[in-house]
mmCIF file of C-alpha atoms in Angstrom:
data_model
loop_
_atom_site.group_PDB
_atom_site.id
_atom_site.type_symbol
_atom_site.label_atom_id
_atom_site.label_comp_id
_atom_site.label_asym_id
_atom_site.label_seq_id
_atom_site.Cartn_x
_atom_site.Cartn_y
_atom_site.Cartn_z
ATOM 1 C CA MET A 15 0.000 0.000 0.000
ATOM 2 C CA GLU A 16 2.787 2.425 0.901
ATOM 3 C CA PHE A 17 4.465 1.767 -2.473
ATOM 4 C CA PHE A 18 1.292 2.774 -4.308
ATOM 5 C CA LEU A 19 0.935 5.945 -2.222
ATOM 6 C CA LEU A 20 4.568 6.905 -2.748
ATOM 7 C CA ILE A 21 4.464 6.453 -6.521
ATOM 8 C CA ILE A 22 1.367 8.701 -6.725
ATOM 9 C CA ILE A 23 3.021 11.346 -4.515
ATOM 10 C CA ALA A 24 6.241 11.141 -6.561
ATOM 11 C CA LEU A 25 4.356 11.415 -9.867
ATOM 12 C CA LEU A 26 2.541 14.564 -8.727
ATOM 13 C CA SER A 27 5.761 15.983 -7.268
ATOM 14 C CA GLY A 28 7.567 15.427 -10.567
ATOM 15 C CA VAL A 29 4.829 17.022 -12.676
ATOM 16 C CA ILE A 30 4.376 20.111 -10.484
ATOM 17 C CA GLY A 31 8.079 20.508 -9.740
ATOM 18 C CA SER A 32 9.135 20.355 -13.377
ATOM 19 C CA LEU A 33 6.252 22.451 -14.664
ATOM 20 C CA VAL A 34 7.025 25.508 -12.539
ATOM 21 C CA GLY A 35 10.693 24.827 -11.707
ATOM 22 C CA LEU A 36 10.283 23.910 -8.034
ATOM 23 C CA GLY A 37 12.155 20.603 -8.028
ATOM 24 C CA GLY A 38 9.293 18.601 -6.483
ATOM 25 C CA GLY A 39 10.554 18.345 -2.914
ATOM 26 C CA VAL A 40 8.212 21.093 -1.762
ATOM 27 C CA VAL A 41 5.347 18.740 -2.699
ATOM 28 C CA LEU A 42 6.856 15.376 -1.732
ATOM 29 C CA VAL A 43 8.035 16.330 1.776
ATOM 30 C CA PRO A 44 4.740 17.624 3.266
ATOM 31 C CA ALA A 45 2.662 15.007 1.421
ATOM 32 C CA THR A 46 4.826 12.098 2.611
ATOM 33 C CA LEU A 47 4.973 13.454 6.165
ATOM 34 C CA PHE A 48 1.180 13.734 6.242
ATOM 35 C CA VAL A 49 0.494 10.292 4.771
ATOM 36 C CA GLY A 50 3.318 8.602 6.650
ATOM 37 C CA LEU A 51 3.153 10.198 10.095
ATOM 38 C CA ASN A 52 -0.319 11.691 10.483
ATOM 39 C CA LEU A 53 -2.187 8.873 8.762
ATOM 40 C CA GLY A 54 0.370 6.214 9.767
ATOM 41 C CA MET A 55 0.323 4.618 6.313
ATOM 42 C CA ILE A 56 4.114 4.537 5.718
ATOM 43 C CA PRO A 57 5.983 2.507 8.364
ATOM 44 C CA ASP A 58 9.135 3.784 10.102
ATOM 45 C CA ILE A 59 9.145 7.142 8.347
ATOM 46 C CA THR A 60 10.860 10.152 10.013
ATOM 47 C CA PRO A 61 11.496 13.740 8.919
ATOM 48 C CA GLN A 62 15.130 12.845 8.224
ATOM 49 C CA LYS A 63 14.133 9.886 6.033
ATOM 50 C CA VAL A 64 11.587 11.980 4.147
ATOM 51 C CA VAL A 65 14.252 14.597 3.421
ATOM 52 C CA GLY A 66 16.693 11.870 2.319
ATOM 53 C CA LEU A 67 14.045 10.367 0.055
ATOM 54 C CA SER A 68 13.216 13.771 -1.394
ATOM 55 C CA VAL A 69 16.787 14.715 -2.312
ATOM 56 C CA VAL A 70 17.354 11.365 -4.041
ATOM 57 C CA MET A 71 14.101 11.857 -5.953
ATOM 58 C CA MET A 72 15.211 15.298 -7.109
ATOM 59 C CA ILE A 73 18.255 13.834 -8.857
ATOM 60 C CA PHE A 74 15.868 12.140 -11.263
ATOM 61 C CA THR A 75 13.322 14.965 -11.565
ATOM 62 C CA GLY A 76 16.189 17.355 -12.244
ATOM 63 C CA LEU A 77 17.763 14.990 -14.787
ATOM 64 C CA ALA A 78 14.506 14.262 -16.611
ATOM 65 C CA SER A 79 13.571 17.950 -16.759
ATOM 66 C CA THR A 80 17.044 19.035 -17.872
ATOM 67 C CA LEU A 81 17.103 16.485 -20.694
ATOM 68 C CA SER A 82 13.731 17.782 -21.895
ATOM 69 C CA TYR A 83 14.729 21.444 -21.659
ATOM 70 C CA MET A 84 18.024 20.753 -23.445
ATOM 71 C CA LYS A 85 16.016 19.973 -26.576
ATOM 72 C CA SER A 86 14.367 23.403 -26.484
ATOM 73 C CA LYS A 87 17.764 25.043 -25.738
ATOM 74 C CA THR A 88 16.479 27.029 -22.755
ATOM 75 C CA VAL A 89 19.076 25.878 -20.201
ATOM 76 C CA ASP A 90 21.726 28.487 -19.298
ATOM 77 C CA TYR A 91 24.543 26.104 -18.360
ATOM 78 C CA LYS A 92 27.059 28.782 -17.360
ATOM 79 C CA SER A 93 24.643 30.353 -14.886
ATOM 80 C CA GLY A 94 23.661 26.918 -13.619
ATOM 81 C CA TRP A 95 27.279 26.066 -12.782
ATOM 82 C CA ILE A 96 27.844 29.434 -11.069
ATOM 83 C CA PHE A 97 24.730 28.924 -8.935
ATOM 84 C CA PHE A 98 25.893 25.378 -8.180
ATOM 85 C CA ILE A 99 29.199 26.660 -6.749
ATOM 86 C CA GLY A 100 27.275 28.643 -4.145
ATOM 87 C CA SER A 101 24.847 25.857 -3.326
ATOM 88 C CA ILE A 102 27.474 23.162 -2.565
ATOM 89 C CA PRO A 103 28.524 24.327 0.927
ATOM 90 C CA GLY A 104 24.949 25.402 1.692
ATOM 91 C CA THR A 105 23.436 21.972 0.998
ATOM 92 C CA MET A 106 26.142 20.213 3.025
ATOM 93 C CA LEU A 107 25.621 22.518 6.014
ATOM 94 C CA GLY A 108 21.832 22.136 5.780
ATOM 95 C CA ALA A 109 22.076 18.330 5.711
ATOM 96 C CA TRP A 110 24.308 18.406 8.815
ATOM 97 C CA VAL A 111 21.893 20.685 10.725
ATOM 98 C CA ASN A 112 18.950 18.469 9.701
ATOM 99 C CA LYS A 113 20.163 15.542 11.812
ATOM 100 C CA GLY A 114 19.547 17.528 14.998
ATOM 101 C CA LEU A 115 15.896 18.377 14.283
ATOM 102 C CA ASP A 116 13.104 16.530 16.077
ATOM 103 C CA LEU A 117 9.622 16.288 14.525
ATOM 104 C CA PRO A 118 8.051 19.359 16.262
ATOM 105 C CA SER A 119 11.039 21.550 15.361
ATOM 106 C CA PHE A 120 11.039 20.276 11.776
ATOM 107 C CA ASN A 121 7.305 20.961 11.416
ATOM 108 C CA LEU A 122 7.657 24.469 12.861
ATOM 109 C CA TYR A 123 10.587 25.587 10.721
ATOM 110 C CA PHE A 124 9.312 23.844 7.598
ATOM 111 C CA GLY A 125 5.918 25.498 8.069
ATOM 112 C CA ILE A 126 7.554 28.925 8.297
ATOM 113 C CA LEU A 127 9.488 28.195 5.094
ATOM 114 C CA LEU A 128 6.318 27.095 3.263
ATOM 115 C CA ILE A 129 4.563 30.336 4.209
ATOM 116 C CA ILE A 130 7.574 32.329 2.986
ATOM 117 C CA LEU A 131 7.506 30.421 -0.312
ATOM 118 C CA ALA A 132 3.756 30.965 -0.668
ATOM 119 C CA THR A 133 4.268 34.687 -0.049
ATOM 120 C CA ILE A 134 7.065 34.838 -2.649
ATOM 121 C CA LEU A 135 4.814 33.162 -5.225
ATOM 122 C CA LEU A 136 1.944 35.456 -4.229
ATOM 123 C CA VAL A 137 3.809 38.732 -4.716
ATOM 124 C CA ARG A 138 6.106 37.603 -7.544
ATOM 125 C CA ASP A 139 3.868 38.928 -10.333
ATOM 126 C CA LYS A 140 3.275 42.228 -8.499
ATOM 127 C CA LEU A 141 6.936 43.104 -8.021
ATOM 128 C CA LYS A 142 8.682 45.261 -10.585
ATOM 129 C CA PRO A 143 11.877 43.819 -12.091
ATOM 130 C CA VAL A 144 15.082 45.160 -10.539
ATOM 131 C CA GLU A 145 17.547 46.281 -13.205
ATOM 132 C CA TRP A 146 20.463 47.056 -10.854
ATOM 133 C CA PHE A 147 21.720 43.471 -10.828
ATOM 134 C CA VAL A 148 21.865 43.293 -14.629
ATOM 135 C CA LYS A 149 23.591 46.660 -14.981
ATOM 136 C CA ASN A 150 26.164 45.862 -12.282
ATOM 137 C CA GLY A 151 26.861 42.243 -13.063
ATOM 138 C CA MET A 152 27.741 39.704 -15.726
ATOM 139 C CA GLN A 153 25.286 40.062 -18.625
ATOM 140 C CA ARG A 154 23.821 37.210 -20.637
ATOM 141 C CA GLU A 155 21.636 37.120 -23.766
ATOM 142 C CA PHE A 156 18.900 34.753 -24.918
ATOM 143 C CA GLU A 157 17.038 34.719 -28.230
ATOM 144 C CA ASP A 158 13.728 32.868 -28.311
ATOM 145 C CA GLN A 159 12.157 31.057 -31.254
ATOM 146 C CA GLU A 160 10.321 34.232 -32.326
ATOM 147 C CA GLY A 161 13.603 36.123 -32.589
ATOM 148 C CA ASN A 162 13.117 38.229 -29.446
ATOM 149 C CA THR A 163 16.358 38.964 -27.574
ATOM 150 C CA TYR A 164 16.458 39.145 -23.773
ATOM 151 C CA VAL A 165 19.321 40.623 -21.752
ATOM 152 C CA TYR A 166 19.707 39.399 -18.168
ATOM 153 C CA GLY A 167 22.508 39.035 -15.660
ATOM 154 C CA TYR A 168 23.789 39.226 -12.097
ATOM 155 C CA PRO A 169 26.855 40.015 -9.973
ATOM 156 C CA ILE A 170 28.582 36.660 -9.494
ATOM 157 C CA TRP A 171 29.311 37.313 -5.809
ATOM 158 C CA PHE A 172 25.633 37.986 -5.111
ATOM 159 C CA ALA A 173 24.500 34.909 -7.040
ATOM 160 C CA ILE A 174 26.890 32.701 -5.040
ATOM 161 C CA ALA A 175 25.762 34.193 -1.703
ATOM 162 C CA LEU A 176 22.093 33.780 -2.651
ATOM 163 C CA THR A 177 22.473 30.170 -3.750
ATOM 164 C CA PHE A 178 24.393 29.357 -0.552
ATOM 165 C CA CYS A 179 21.299 30.353 1.460
ATOM 166 C CA ILE A 180 18.991 28.479 -0.906
ATOM 167 C CA GLY A 181 21.265 25.431 -0.762
ATOM 168 C CA PHE A 182 21.100 25.494 3.042
ATOM 169 C CA ALA A 183 17.299 25.397 2.957
ATOM 170 C CA SER A 184 17.450 22.612 0.373
ATOM 171 C CA GLY A 185 19.752 20.468 2.498
ATOM 172 C CA LEU A 186 17.788 21.146 5.667
ATOM 173 C CA PHE A 187 14.276 20.476 4.366
ATOM 174 C CA GLY A 188 14.799 18.376 1.224
ATOM 175 C CA ILE A 189 13.299 20.893 -1.184
ATOM 176 C CA GLY A 190 14.836 21.600 -4.563
ATOM 177 C CA GLY A 191 15.471 25.293 -4.129
ATOM 178 C CA GLY A 192 13.702 26.128 -7.382
ATOM 179 C CA SER A 193 10.819 27.683 -5.477
ATOM 180 C CA MET A 194 13.254 30.320 -4.197
ATOM 181 C CA ILE A 195 15.728 30.693 -7.065
ATOM 182 C CA VAL A 196 13.163 31.007 -9.897
ATOM 183 C CA PRO A 197 11.516 34.199 -8.521
ATOM 184 C CA ALA A 198 14.980 35.657 -7.839
ATOM 185 C CA MET A 199 16.120 34.845 -11.368
ATOM 186 C CA ILE A 200 13.039 36.478 -12.901
ATOM 187 C CA ILE A 201 12.678 39.544 -10.635
ATOM 188 C CA LEU A 202 16.290 40.335 -9.738
ATOM 189 C CA PHE A 203 18.292 38.926 -12.643
ATOM 190 C CA LEU A 204 15.620 39.477 -15.371
ATOM 191 C CA PHE A 205 15.813 35.902 -16.698
ATOM 192 C CA PRO A 206 13.165 35.032 -19.312
ATOM 193 C CA PRO A 207 10.680 32.789 -17.433
ATOM 194 C CA HIS A 208 11.283 29.651 -19.510
ATOM 195 C CA VAL A 209 15.059 30.055 -19.182
ATOM 196 C CA ALA A 210 14.665 30.546 -15.419
ATOM 197 C CA VAL A 211 12.638 27.341 -15.029
ATOM 198 C CA ALA A 212 14.957 25.284 -17.250
ATOM 199 C CA THR A 213 18.143 26.574 -15.575
ATOM 200 C CA SER A 214 16.569 26.035 -12.164
ATOM 201 C CA MET A 215 15.967 22.358 -12.943
ATOM 202 C CA PHE A 216 19.578 22.010 -14.116
ATOM 203 C CA LEU A 217 20.667 23.482 -10.764
ATOM 204 C CA VAL A 218 18.270 21.141 -8.934
ATOM 205 C CA PHE A 219 19.921 18.171 -10.652
ATOM 206 C CA LEU A 220 23.471 19.291 -9.790
ATOM 207 C CA SER A 221 22.773 20.326 -6.195
ATOM 208 C CA SER A 222 20.759 17.149 -5.530
ATOM 209 C CA LEU A 223 23.859 15.076 -6.275
ATOM 210 C CA VAL A 224 25.723 16.804 -3.436
ATOM 211 C CA ASN A 225 22.630 16.904 -1.243
ATOM 212 C CA SER A 226 22.016 13.179 -1.698
ATOM 213 C CA ALA A 227 25.655 12.321 -0.960
ATOM 214 C CA SER A 228 25.400 14.237 2.320
ATOM 215 C CA HIS A 229 22.178 12.505 3.381
ATOM 216 C CA ILE A 230 23.448 9.073 2.291
ATOM 217 C CA TYR A 231 26.516 9.629 4.490
ATOM 218 C CA LEU A 232 24.233 10.573 7.399
ATOM 219 C CA GLY A 233 22.100 7.430 6.839
ATOM 220 C CA ASN A 234 18.917 9.361 6.012
ATOM 221 C CA VAL A 235 17.920 7.592 2.770
ATOM 222 C CA PRO A 236 15.265 4.831 3.059
ATOM 223 C CA TRP A 237 16.421 2.851 0.030
ATOM 224 C CA LEU A 238 13.362 0.586 -0.109
ATOM 225 C CA TYR A 239 11.077 3.575 -0.633
ATOM 226 C CA THR A 240 13.190 4.913 -3.501
ATOM 227 C CA ILE A 241 11.913 1.995 -5.632
ATOM 228 C CA PRO A 242 8.461 3.567 -6.249
ATOM 229 C CA VAL A 243 9.581 7.190 -5.879
ATOM 230 C CA ILE A 244 12.335 7.323 -8.526
ATOM 231 C CA PRO A 245 10.335 6.069 -11.548
ATOM 232 C CA GLY A 246 7.252 8.015 -10.459
ATOM 233 C CA ALA A 247 9.229 11.253 -10.146
ATOM 234 C CA TYR A 248 11.112 10.686 -13.406
ATOM 235 C CA ILE A 249 7.931 10.102 -15.408
ATOM 236 C CA GLY A 250 6.217 13.034 -13.695
ATOM 237 C CA ALA A 251 9.130 15.358 -14.463
ATOM 238 C CA LYS A 252 9.068 14.421 -18.148
ATOM 239 C CA LEU A 253 5.328 15.133 -18.251
ATOM 240 C CA GLY A 254 5.779 18.450 -16.424
ATOM 241 C CA ALA A 255 8.527 19.603 -18.795
ATOM 242 C CA ALA A 256 6.342 18.713 -21.790
ATOM 243 C CA LEU A 257 3.386 20.626 -20.323
ATOM 244 C CA ASN A 258 5.616 23.636 -19.608
ATOM 245 C CA LYS A 259 6.116 24.128 -23.346
ATOM 246 C CA ARG A 260 2.391 23.981 -24.134
ATOM 247 C CA ILE A 261 0.469 25.675 -21.335
ATOM 248 C CA LYS A 262 0.717 28.663 -19.083
ATOM 249 C CA SER A 263 1.501 27.631 -15.533
ATOM 250 C CA ASP A 264 -0.323 30.606 -13.949
ATOM 251 C CA THR A 265 -3.290 28.509 -12.803
ATOM 252 C CA LEU A 266 -1.044 25.923 -11.211
ATOM 253 C CA VAL A 267 1.032 28.596 -9.472
ATOM 254 C CA VAL A 268 -2.139 30.127 -7.979
ATOM 255 C CA ALA A 269 -3.218 26.722 -6.668
ATOM 256 C CA LEU A 270 0.280 26.080 -5.362
ATOM 257 C CA ARG A 271 0.260 29.378 -3.440
ATOM 258 C CA VAL A 272 -2.895 28.343 -1.582
ATOM 259 C CA ILE A 273 -1.671 24.795 -0.953
ATOM 260 C CA LEU A 274 1.707 25.946 0.391
ATOM 261 C CA LEU A 275 0.031 28.519 2.630
ATOM 262 C CA LEU A 276 -2.375 25.957 4.112
ATOM 263 C CA LEU A 277 0.369 23.349 4.527
ATOM 264 C CA GLY A 278 2.601 25.934 6.186
ATOM 265 C CA ILE A 279 -0.065 26.992 8.689
ATOM 266 C CA ARG A 280 -0.874 23.364 9.478
ATOM 267 C CA SER A 281 2.798 22.454 9.890
ATOM 268 C CA ILE A 282 3.404 25.391 12.267
ATOM 269 C CA ILE A 283 0.382 24.434 14.390
ATOM 270 C CA GLU A 284 1.621 20.860 14.617
ATOM 271 C CA GLY A 285 5.099 22.057 15.539
ATOM 272 C CA LEU A 286 3.763 24.274 18.333
ATOM 273 C CA LEU A 287 1.301 21.722 19.699
#
């Protein structure tokens, strides 16, 4: 029964994560915690094991999405590698801090993070783009299929500092970091949205390799449960990347805002009580 539940959760995580560039962990972690701990339907699950499972899953969602986006040539590899440099120490530190969290503390801090993410998604479309980062940083260009040219960029030092913080949250809570880096790429660095999502998934793939190695070393990965999660997430990510090219993700982002907000409030209440 738990295998069936996990493959459904992983499939949905892959679709949503790839479609809007979130990585999938922000869906898998709260859903697995709820089904496993609150409903008691997944034996021997703990917050640490859920995080370990999530970061292993994101290797495959990131890989599947990146392979799909490579075909449409929307991945900015140079930016992805620069962001990865900042995320390496952050993910390792986050994974180390994770081992000291008990369930109430995890729920409380994870709930706060979910509310922050929901707020970022809520105000993202209302914020005006900041041009300072492009004017004072390394500039990049992208030409879409219609021939439109976009100029975007960032100071490398700021990008590394930002991705260190995002990497820390990723290692601590098992989320992909895309939910934080995509709005920053669009609002601060003026990335075209499709390039931001594609590059985010490339970063998710790279950082998940380091993140997974850290959690494997700490013994946080429940290998038996990766059997349903990996294929479910991989298939879901391929579907999400395909949908990203055909539909606007605005409706899904609106729904995700509400879901993250409700999950965050619930998680905080559980952490306090």
